[in-house]
Short mmCIF file of C-alpha atoms and ligand atoms in Angstrom, two decimals:
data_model
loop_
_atom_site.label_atom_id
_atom_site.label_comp_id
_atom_site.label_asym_id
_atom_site.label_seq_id
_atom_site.Cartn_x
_atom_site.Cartn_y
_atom_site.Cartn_z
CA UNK I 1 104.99 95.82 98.49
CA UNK I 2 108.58 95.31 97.21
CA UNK I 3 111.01 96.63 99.24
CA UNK I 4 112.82 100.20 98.28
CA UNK I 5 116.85 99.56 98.20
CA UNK I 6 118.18 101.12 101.68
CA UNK I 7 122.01 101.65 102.67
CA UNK I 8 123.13 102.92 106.31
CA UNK I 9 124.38 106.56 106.28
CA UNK I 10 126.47 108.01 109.12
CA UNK I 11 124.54 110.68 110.83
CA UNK I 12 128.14 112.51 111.88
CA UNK I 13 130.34 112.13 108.66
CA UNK I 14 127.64 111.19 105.58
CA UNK I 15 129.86 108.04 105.02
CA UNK I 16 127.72 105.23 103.70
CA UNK I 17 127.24 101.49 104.15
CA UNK I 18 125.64 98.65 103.01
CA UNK I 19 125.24 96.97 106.14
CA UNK I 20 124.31 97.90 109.52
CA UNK I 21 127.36 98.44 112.02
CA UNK I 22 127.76 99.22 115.75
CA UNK I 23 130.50 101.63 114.67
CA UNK I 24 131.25 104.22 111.22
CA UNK I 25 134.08 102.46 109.49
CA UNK I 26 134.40 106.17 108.40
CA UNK I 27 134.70 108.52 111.24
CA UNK I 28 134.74 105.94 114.68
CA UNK I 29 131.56 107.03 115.69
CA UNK I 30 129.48 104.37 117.29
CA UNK I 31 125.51 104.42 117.16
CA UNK I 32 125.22 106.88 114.63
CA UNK I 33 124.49 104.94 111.26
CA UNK I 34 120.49 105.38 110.14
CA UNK I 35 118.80 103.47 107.45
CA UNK I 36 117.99 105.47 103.77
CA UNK I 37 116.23 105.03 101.16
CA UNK I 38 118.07 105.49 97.86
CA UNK I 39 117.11 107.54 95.54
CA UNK I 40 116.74 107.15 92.12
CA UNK I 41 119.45 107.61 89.31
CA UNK I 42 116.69 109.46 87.75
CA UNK I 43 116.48 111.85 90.07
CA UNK I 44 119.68 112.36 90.91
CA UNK I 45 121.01 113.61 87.52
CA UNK I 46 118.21 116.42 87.51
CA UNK I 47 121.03 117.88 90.07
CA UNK I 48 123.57 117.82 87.38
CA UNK I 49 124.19 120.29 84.66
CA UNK I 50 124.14 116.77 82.12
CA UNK I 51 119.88 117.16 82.69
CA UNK I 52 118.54 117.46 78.81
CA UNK I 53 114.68 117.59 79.87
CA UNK I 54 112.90 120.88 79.90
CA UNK I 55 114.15 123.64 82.46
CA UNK I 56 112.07 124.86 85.52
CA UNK I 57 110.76 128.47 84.80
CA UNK I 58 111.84 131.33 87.13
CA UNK I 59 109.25 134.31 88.07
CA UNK I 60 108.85 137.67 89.38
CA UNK I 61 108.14 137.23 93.01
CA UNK I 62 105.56 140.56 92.11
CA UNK I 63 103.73 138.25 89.49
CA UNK I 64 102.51 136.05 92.31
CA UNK I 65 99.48 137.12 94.24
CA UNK I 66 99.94 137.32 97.86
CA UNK I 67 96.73 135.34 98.70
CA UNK I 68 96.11 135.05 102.08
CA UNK I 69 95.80 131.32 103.18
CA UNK I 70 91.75 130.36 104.39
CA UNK I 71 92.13 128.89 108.06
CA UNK I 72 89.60 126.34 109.66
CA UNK I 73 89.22 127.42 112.99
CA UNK I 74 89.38 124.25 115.32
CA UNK I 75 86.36 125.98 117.65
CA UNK I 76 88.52 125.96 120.04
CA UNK I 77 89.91 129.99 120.63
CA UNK I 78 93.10 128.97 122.62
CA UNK I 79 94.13 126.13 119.78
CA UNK I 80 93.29 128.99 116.96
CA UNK I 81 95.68 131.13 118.81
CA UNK I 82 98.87 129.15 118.84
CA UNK I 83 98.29 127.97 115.21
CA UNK I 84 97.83 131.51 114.55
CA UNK I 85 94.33 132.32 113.78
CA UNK I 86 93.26 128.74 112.66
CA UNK I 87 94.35 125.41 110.89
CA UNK I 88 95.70 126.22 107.32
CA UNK I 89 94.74 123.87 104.99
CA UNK I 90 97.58 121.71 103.74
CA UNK I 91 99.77 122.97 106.60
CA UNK I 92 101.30 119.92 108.48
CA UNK I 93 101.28 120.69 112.34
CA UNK I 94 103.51 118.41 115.16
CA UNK I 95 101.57 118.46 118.44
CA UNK I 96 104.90 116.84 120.23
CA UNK I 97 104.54 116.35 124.26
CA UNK I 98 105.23 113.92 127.13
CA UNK I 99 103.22 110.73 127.12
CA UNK I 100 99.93 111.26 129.28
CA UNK I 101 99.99 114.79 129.10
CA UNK I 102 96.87 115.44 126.73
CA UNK I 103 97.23 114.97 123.08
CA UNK I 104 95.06 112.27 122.09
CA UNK I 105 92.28 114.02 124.12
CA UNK I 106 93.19 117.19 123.05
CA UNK I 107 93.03 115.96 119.33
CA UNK I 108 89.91 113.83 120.09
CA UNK I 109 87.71 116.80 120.81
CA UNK I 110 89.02 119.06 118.44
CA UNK I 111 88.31 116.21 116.04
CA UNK I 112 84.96 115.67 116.90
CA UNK I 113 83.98 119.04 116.66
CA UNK I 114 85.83 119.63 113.14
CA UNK I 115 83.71 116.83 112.15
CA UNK I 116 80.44 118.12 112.63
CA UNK I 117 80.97 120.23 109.35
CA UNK I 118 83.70 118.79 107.64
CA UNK I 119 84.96 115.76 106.65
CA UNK I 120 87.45 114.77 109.05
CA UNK I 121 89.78 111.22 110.03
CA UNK I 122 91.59 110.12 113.13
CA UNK I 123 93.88 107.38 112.73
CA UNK I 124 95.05 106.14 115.93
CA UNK I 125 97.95 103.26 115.96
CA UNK I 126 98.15 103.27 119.72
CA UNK I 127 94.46 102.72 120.98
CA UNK I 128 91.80 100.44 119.82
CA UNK I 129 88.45 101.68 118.61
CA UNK I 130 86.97 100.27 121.78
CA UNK I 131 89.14 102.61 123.95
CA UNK I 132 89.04 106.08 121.45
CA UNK I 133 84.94 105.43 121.30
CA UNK I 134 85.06 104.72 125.27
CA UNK I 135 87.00 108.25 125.50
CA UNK I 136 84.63 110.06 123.59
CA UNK I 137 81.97 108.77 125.80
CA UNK I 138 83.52 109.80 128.75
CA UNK I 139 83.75 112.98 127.47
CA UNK I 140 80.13 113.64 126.56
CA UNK I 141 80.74 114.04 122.64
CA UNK I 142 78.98 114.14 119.94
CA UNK I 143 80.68 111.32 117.32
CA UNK I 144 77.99 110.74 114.78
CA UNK I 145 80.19 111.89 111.93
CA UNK I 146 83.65 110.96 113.40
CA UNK I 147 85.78 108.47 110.65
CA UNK I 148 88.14 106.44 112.93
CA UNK I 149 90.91 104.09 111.28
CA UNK I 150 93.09 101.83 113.17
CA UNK I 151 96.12 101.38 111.08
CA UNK I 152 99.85 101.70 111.27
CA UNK I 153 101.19 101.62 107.91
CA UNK I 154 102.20 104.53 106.51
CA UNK I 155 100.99 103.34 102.78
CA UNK I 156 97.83 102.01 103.69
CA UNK I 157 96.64 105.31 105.83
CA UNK I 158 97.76 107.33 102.46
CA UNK I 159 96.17 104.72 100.55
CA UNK I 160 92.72 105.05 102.55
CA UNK I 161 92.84 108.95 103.12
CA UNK I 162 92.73 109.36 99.20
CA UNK I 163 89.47 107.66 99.30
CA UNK I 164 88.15 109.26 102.09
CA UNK I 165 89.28 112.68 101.05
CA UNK I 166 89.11 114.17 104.61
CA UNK I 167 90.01 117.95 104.88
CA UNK I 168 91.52 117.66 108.21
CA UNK I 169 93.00 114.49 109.28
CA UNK I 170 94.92 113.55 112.58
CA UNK I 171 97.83 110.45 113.39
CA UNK I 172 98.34 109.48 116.71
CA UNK I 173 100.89 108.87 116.81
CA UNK I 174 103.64 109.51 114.22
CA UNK I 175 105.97 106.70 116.24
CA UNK I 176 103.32 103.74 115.96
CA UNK I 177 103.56 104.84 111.94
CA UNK I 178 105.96 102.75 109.59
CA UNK I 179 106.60 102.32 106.22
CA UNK I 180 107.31 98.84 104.47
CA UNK I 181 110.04 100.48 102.44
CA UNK I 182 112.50 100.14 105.18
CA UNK I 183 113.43 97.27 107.86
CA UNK I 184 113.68 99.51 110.91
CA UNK I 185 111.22 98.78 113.94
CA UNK I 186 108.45 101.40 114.14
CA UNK I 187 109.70 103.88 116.49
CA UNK I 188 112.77 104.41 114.88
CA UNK I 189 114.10 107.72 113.78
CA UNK I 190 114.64 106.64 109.72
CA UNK I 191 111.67 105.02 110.08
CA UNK I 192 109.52 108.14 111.93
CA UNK I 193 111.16 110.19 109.29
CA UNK I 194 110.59 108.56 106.40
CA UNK I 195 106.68 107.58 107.39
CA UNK I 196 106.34 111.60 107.87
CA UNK I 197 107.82 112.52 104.53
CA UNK I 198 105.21 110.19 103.12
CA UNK I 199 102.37 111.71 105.15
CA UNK I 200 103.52 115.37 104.61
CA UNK I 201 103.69 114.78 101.01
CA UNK I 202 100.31 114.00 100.68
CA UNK I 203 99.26 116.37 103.28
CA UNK I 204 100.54 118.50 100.81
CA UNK I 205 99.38 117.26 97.23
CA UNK I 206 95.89 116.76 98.54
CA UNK I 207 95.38 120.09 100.29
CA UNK I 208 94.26 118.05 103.81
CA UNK I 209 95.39 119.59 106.90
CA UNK I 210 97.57 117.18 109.14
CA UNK I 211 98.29 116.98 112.65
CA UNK I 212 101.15 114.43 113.80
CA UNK I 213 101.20 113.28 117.52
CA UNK I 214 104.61 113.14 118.53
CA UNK I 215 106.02 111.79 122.23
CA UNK I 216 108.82 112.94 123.45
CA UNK I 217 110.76 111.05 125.75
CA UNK I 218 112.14 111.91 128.89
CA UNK I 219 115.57 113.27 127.70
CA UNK I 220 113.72 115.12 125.29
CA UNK I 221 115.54 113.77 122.03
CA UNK I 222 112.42 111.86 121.35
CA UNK I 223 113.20 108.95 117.80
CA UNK I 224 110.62 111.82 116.11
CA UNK I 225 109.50 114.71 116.75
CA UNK I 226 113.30 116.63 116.83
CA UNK I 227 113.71 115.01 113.96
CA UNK I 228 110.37 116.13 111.94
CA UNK I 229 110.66 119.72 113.02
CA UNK I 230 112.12 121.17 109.89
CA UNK I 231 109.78 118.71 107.68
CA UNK I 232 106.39 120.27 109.40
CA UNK I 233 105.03 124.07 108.91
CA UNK I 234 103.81 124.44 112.48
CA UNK I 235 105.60 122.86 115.52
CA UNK I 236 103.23 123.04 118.70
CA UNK I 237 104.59 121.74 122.23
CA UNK I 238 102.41 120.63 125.55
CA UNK I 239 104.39 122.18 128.53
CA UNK I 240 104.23 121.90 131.81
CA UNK I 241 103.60 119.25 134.43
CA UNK I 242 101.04 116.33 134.19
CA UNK I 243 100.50 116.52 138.05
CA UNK I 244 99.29 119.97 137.95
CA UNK I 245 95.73 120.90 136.34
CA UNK I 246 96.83 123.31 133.53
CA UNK I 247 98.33 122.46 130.56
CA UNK I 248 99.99 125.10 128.12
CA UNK I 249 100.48 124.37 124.42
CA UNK I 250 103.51 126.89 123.28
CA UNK I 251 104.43 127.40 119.06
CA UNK I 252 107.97 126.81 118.96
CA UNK I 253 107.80 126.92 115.16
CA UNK I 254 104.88 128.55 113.22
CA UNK I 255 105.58 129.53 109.26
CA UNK I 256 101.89 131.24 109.39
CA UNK I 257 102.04 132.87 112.96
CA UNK I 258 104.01 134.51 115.40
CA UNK I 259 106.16 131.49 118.03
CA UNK I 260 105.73 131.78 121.32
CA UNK I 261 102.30 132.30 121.28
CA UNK I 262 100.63 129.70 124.56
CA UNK I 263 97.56 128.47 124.78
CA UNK I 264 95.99 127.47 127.98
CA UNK I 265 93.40 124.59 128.72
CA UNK I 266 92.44 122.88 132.41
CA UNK I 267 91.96 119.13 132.43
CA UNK I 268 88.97 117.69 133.92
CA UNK I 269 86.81 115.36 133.94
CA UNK I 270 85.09 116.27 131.19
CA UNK I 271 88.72 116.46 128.93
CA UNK I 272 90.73 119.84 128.00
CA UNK I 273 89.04 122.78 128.54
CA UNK I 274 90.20 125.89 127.78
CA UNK I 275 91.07 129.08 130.06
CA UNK I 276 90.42 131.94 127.68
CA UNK I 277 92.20 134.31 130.71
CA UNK I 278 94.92 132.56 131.97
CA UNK I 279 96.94 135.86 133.36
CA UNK I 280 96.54 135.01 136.88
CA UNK I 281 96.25 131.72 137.47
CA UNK I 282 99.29 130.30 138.33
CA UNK I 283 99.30 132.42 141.11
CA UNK I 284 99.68 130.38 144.44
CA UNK I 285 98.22 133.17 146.79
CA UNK I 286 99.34 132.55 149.83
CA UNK I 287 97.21 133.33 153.00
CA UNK I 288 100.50 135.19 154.74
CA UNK I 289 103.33 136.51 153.06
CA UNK I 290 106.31 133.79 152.33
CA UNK I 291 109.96 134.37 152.21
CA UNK I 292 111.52 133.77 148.53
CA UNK I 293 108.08 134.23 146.45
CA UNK I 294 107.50 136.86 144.14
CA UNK I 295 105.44 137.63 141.57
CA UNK I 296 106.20 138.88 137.77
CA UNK I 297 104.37 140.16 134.83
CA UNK I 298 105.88 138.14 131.85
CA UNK I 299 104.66 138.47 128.29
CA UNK I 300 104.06 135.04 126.53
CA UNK I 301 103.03 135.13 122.78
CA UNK I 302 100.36 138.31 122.76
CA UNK I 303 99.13 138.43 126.01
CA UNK I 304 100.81 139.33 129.91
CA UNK I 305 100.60 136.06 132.53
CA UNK I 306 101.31 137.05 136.00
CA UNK I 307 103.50 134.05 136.88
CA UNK I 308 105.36 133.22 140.53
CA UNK I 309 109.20 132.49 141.19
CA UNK I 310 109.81 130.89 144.13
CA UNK I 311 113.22 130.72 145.97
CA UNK I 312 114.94 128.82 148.49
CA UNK I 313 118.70 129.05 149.63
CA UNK I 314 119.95 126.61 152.12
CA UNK I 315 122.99 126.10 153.72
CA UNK I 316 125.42 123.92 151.38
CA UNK I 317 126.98 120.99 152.85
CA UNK I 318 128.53 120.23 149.17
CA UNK I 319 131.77 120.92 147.79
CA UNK I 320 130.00 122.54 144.93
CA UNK I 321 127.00 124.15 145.89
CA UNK I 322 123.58 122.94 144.06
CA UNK I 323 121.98 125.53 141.22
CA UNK I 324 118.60 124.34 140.69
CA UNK I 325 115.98 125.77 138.25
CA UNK I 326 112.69 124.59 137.10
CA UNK I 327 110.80 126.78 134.18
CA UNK I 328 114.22 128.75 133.79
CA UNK I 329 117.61 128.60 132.26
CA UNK I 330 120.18 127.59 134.87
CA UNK I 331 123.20 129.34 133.11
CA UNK I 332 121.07 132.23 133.67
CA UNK I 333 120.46 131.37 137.68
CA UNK I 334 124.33 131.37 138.16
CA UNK I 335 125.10 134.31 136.18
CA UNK I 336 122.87 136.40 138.24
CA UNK I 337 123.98 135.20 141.39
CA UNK I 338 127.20 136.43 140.00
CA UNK I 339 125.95 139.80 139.86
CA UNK I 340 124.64 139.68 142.52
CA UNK I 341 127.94 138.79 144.20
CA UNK I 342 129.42 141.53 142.53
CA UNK I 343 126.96 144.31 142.39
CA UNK I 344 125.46 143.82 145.83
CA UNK I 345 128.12 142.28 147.93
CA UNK I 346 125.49 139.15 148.45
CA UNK I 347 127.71 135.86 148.63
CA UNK I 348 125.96 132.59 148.09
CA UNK I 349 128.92 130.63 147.01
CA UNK I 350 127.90 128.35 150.35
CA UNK I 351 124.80 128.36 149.61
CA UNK I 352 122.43 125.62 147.70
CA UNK I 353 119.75 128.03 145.19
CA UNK I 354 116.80 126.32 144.26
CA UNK I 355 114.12 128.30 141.80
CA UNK I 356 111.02 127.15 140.34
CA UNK I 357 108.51 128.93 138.29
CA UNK I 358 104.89 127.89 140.07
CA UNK I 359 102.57 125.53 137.62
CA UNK I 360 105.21 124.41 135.56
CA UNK I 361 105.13 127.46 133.12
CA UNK I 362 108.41 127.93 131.27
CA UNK I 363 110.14 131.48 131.32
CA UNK I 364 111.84 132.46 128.14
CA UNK I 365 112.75 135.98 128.61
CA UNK I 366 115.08 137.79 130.91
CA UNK I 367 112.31 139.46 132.01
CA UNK I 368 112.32 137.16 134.34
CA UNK I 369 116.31 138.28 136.12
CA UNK I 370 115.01 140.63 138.40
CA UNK I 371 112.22 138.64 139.77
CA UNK I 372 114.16 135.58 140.39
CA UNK I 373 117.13 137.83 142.35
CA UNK I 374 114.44 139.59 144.64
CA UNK I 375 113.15 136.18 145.07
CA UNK I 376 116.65 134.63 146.31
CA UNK I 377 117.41 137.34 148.63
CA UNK I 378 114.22 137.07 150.38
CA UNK I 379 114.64 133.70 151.18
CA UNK I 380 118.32 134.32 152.16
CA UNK I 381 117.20 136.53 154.45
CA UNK I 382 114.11 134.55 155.61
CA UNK I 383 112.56 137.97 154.65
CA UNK I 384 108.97 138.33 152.77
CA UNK I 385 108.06 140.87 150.30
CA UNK I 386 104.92 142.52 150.34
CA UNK I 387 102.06 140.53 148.97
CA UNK I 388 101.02 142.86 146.71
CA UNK I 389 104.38 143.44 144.62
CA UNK I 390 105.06 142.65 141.07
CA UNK I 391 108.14 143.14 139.87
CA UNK I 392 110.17 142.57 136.31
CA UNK I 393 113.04 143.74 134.77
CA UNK I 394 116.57 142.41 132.91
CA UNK I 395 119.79 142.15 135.07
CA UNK I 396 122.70 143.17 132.90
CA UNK I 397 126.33 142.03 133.81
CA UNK I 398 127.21 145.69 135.02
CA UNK I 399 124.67 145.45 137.78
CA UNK I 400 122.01 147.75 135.33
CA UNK I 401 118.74 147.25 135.42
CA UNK I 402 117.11 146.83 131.98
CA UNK I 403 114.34 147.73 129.98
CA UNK I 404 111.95 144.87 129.40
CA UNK I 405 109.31 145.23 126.01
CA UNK I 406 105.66 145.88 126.51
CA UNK I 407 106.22 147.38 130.23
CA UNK I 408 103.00 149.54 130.36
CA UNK I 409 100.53 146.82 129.11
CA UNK I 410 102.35 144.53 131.95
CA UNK I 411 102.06 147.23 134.61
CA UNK I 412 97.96 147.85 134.21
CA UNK I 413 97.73 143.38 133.91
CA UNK I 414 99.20 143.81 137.55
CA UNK I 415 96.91 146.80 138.53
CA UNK I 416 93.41 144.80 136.88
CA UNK I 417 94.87 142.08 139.51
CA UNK I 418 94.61 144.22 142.62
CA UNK I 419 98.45 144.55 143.05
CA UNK I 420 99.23 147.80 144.79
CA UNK I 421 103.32 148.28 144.29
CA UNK I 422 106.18 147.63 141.48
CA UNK I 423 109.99 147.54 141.67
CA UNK I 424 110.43 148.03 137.59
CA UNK I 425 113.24 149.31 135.47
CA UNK I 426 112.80 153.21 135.33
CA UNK I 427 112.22 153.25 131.35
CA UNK I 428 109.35 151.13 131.84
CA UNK I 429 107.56 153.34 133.73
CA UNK I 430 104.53 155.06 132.25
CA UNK I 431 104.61 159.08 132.73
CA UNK I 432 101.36 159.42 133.66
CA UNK I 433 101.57 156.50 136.13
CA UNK I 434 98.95 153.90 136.40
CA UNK I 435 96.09 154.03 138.95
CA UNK I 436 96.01 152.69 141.81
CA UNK I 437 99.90 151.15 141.15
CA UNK I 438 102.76 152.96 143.47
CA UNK I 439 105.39 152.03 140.94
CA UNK I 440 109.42 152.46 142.09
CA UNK I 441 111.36 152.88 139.21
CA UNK I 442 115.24 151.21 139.43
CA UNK I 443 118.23 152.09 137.23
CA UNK I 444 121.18 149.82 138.85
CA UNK I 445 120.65 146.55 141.11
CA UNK I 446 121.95 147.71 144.55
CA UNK I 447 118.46 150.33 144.24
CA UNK I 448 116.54 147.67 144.16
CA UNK I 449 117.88 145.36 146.65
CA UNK I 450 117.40 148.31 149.16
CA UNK I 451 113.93 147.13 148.94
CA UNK I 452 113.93 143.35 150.13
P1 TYD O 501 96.05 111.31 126.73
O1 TYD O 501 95.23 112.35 126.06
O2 TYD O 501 95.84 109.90 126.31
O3 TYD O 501 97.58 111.70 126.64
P2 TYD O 501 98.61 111.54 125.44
O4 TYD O 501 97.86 111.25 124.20
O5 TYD O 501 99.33 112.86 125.44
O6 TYD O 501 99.54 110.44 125.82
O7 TYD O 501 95.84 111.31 128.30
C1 TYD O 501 95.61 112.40 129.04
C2 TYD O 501 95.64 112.16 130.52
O8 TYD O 501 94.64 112.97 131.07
C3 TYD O 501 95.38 110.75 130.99
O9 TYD O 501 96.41 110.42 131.91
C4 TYD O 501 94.08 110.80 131.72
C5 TYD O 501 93.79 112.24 131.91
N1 TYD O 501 92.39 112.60 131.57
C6 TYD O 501 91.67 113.37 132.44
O10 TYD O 501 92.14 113.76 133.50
N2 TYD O 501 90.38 113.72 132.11
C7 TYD O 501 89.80 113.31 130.96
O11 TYD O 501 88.62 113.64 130.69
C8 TYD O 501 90.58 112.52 130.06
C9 TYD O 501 90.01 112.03 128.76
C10 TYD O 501 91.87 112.19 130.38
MG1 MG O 502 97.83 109.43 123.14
#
């Protein structure tokens, strides 16, 4: 295929160049020019009020008919959820996520199972047939009607799918993917974005539902999917840690469902399976009560997940005293400390604070503040909370104790779980109470430190 004309643009100041260059002639930034296509003249003077052709039509937005869009459900409920209520046909979904962590096995099944009543193609540029059919062995499946290609260029894939006509089809993955257009290695980011305009395009025009596999590398700025996010519909990320059991997909971007929405599956030896109530499993449950653990009630997507913080404050033998956090924000660990400085008259400026959210579950919401302070002061004071405490509730900057959304339906997730007290703010609690929960209602932060 002839090559498409390419120049180098600066991804800081838009300058461009024929050439590649360590460094923008432009703007002195080094490492920041990306290869283009170009496009057309043709296309380019469509922009400009000199365009003679016929004008695109405007319309009444109450002409159109708000139709809502059919969903294939993937049989799989906790994959429906975070797509919202099934695949979409035509929608383009990212499935972005550490290497090893689950996607192609994930994808595999889901796959497999699409395929039993609809036409469906996985093209993998990263395994052999030998190894995806060795997989699906392994895993007991059924793949009498499961189209595999092994290919890596972007055309040919396009150039195939048209033939096939699959209604759902899935590439694994979208770095291994390149397009002859442009001299890049595969991998790139011009040429990961580029390969995914082509695919999305088509994903598009032919009405097949597309999933892209995306690694993302350790810093997290992964040549891909970053970069695709605003060219997808649905953006779908594997949390969590590959050492531990449970892995939890989480919609960062959804255009036809709500973000933040988790799904949770258990990895075994029979693949991903999935854990259709999660709320209390990454519990640790310890056989005595610890210093610095404590559980919450947070509220991920639809649905309460009682989740553990864990605390532990050494001695600092460091000029600057170590803030650690793992599954929170650690801006948000040394503000509260802060407060907690201020509005309790705790000092841990010689102190190292190290907090981690048990089975790598990520906390998003300041939900969280309350937990994670109870948590540090109990392992300050080598001092364990009851065993049977949840507690949740915002920290505000004036030592108040804030109001946290859905407090009720959190409260009876705790009592269903056999947890007898909770330190919550006061407008949280219910005012008929909840049975069998003795619930202590705080309005400033010193109230509830009187409990730990
Ligand atoms: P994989 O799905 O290939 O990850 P990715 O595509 O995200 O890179 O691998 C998943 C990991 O899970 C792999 O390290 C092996 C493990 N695994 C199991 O524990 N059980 C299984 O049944 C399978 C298929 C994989
Ligand atoms: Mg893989």
């Amino acid at each position: 295929m002839a090559k498409a004309k390419t120049h180098y643009v600066c991804q800081k100041c838009g300058a461009t160049a024929y050439k590649w260059a360590g460094q923008c002639v432009d703007c002195g930034e080094w490492n920041c020019l990306d290869e283009t296509v170009i496009e057309e003249a043709k296309t380019k003077s469509a922009r400009f009020s000199g365009y003679t052709g016929d004008p695109p039509h405007c319309c009444w937005l109450s002409d159109i008919a708000a139709v809502e869009e059919s969903r294939i459900s993937c049989q799989n409920e906790e994959l429906d959820r975070v797509l919202g209520g099934g695949l979409v046909n035509g929608s383009v979904v990212l499935i972005g996520g550490d290497p090893g962590i689950g996607k192609s096995t994930l994808l595999l099944q889901t796959l497999t199972a699409l395929s039993q009543s609809r036409n469906a193609l996985y093209v993998t540029g990263e395994e052999s047939p030998q190894q995806v059919s060795l997989r699906a062995k392994r895993l007991d499946l059924n793949v009498n009607r499961f189209k595999l290609l092994t290919e890596t260029q972007v055309e040919r894939i396009i150039h195939t799918a048209m033939q096939e006509k699959p209604q759902v089809m899935v590439i694994d993955s979208i770095q291994t993917v390149f397009t002859d257009v442009l001299q890049s290695a595969a991998g790139s980011v011009a040429q990961v974005r580029e390969s995914a305009a082509q695919l999305v395009r088509f994903a598009k025009q032919s009405n097949t539902a597309l999933f892209l596999v995306g690694h993302v590398t350790k810093e997290g700025a992964l040549a891909g999917p970053r970069v695709l996010e605003h060219m997808v519909d649905t953006v779908l990320y594997f949390e969590g840690d590959s050492s531990s059991r449970y892995r939890v997909i989480r919609a960062i971007k959804n255009r036809f469902g709500a973000v933040n929405e988790l799904g949770v599956f258990v990895m075994g030896d029979k693949g991903l399976r999935e854990v259709k109530n999660p709320s209390a499993i990454f519990l640790s449950r310890h056989e005595e009560n610890v210093a610095g653990s404590v559980i919450m009630v947070t509220r991920e997507g639809s649905r309460p997940l009682l989740v553990e913080v864990q605390a532990l404050v050494d001695t600092s033998h460091m000029p600057n005293p170590r803030r650690v956090t793992l599954g929170l924000e650690q801006n948000r660990l040394a503000m509260l400390l802060a407060v907690l400085h201020r509005h309790g008259g705790i000092v841990t400026y010689d102190q190292d604070v190290f907090v981690n959210v048990v089975g790598g579950v990520r906390l998003n919401e300041t939900g969280a503040d309350l937990a994670v302070l109870l948590a540090v002061l109990s392992s300050l004071r080598n001092q364990p909370l009851p065993n049977d405490l949840i507690v949740f509730g915002e920290v505000g900057l004036a030592g108040e104790i804030r109001p946290v959304p859905n407090g009720v339906e959190r409260l009876q997730e705790a009592a269903k779980h056999g947890f007898k007290q909770a330190i919550v703010p006061k407008q949280n609690v219910p005012k008929g109470g909840i049975t069998g929960l003795t619930i202590t209602p705080v309005l400033r932060l010193n109230e509830a430190l009187a409990y730990c």
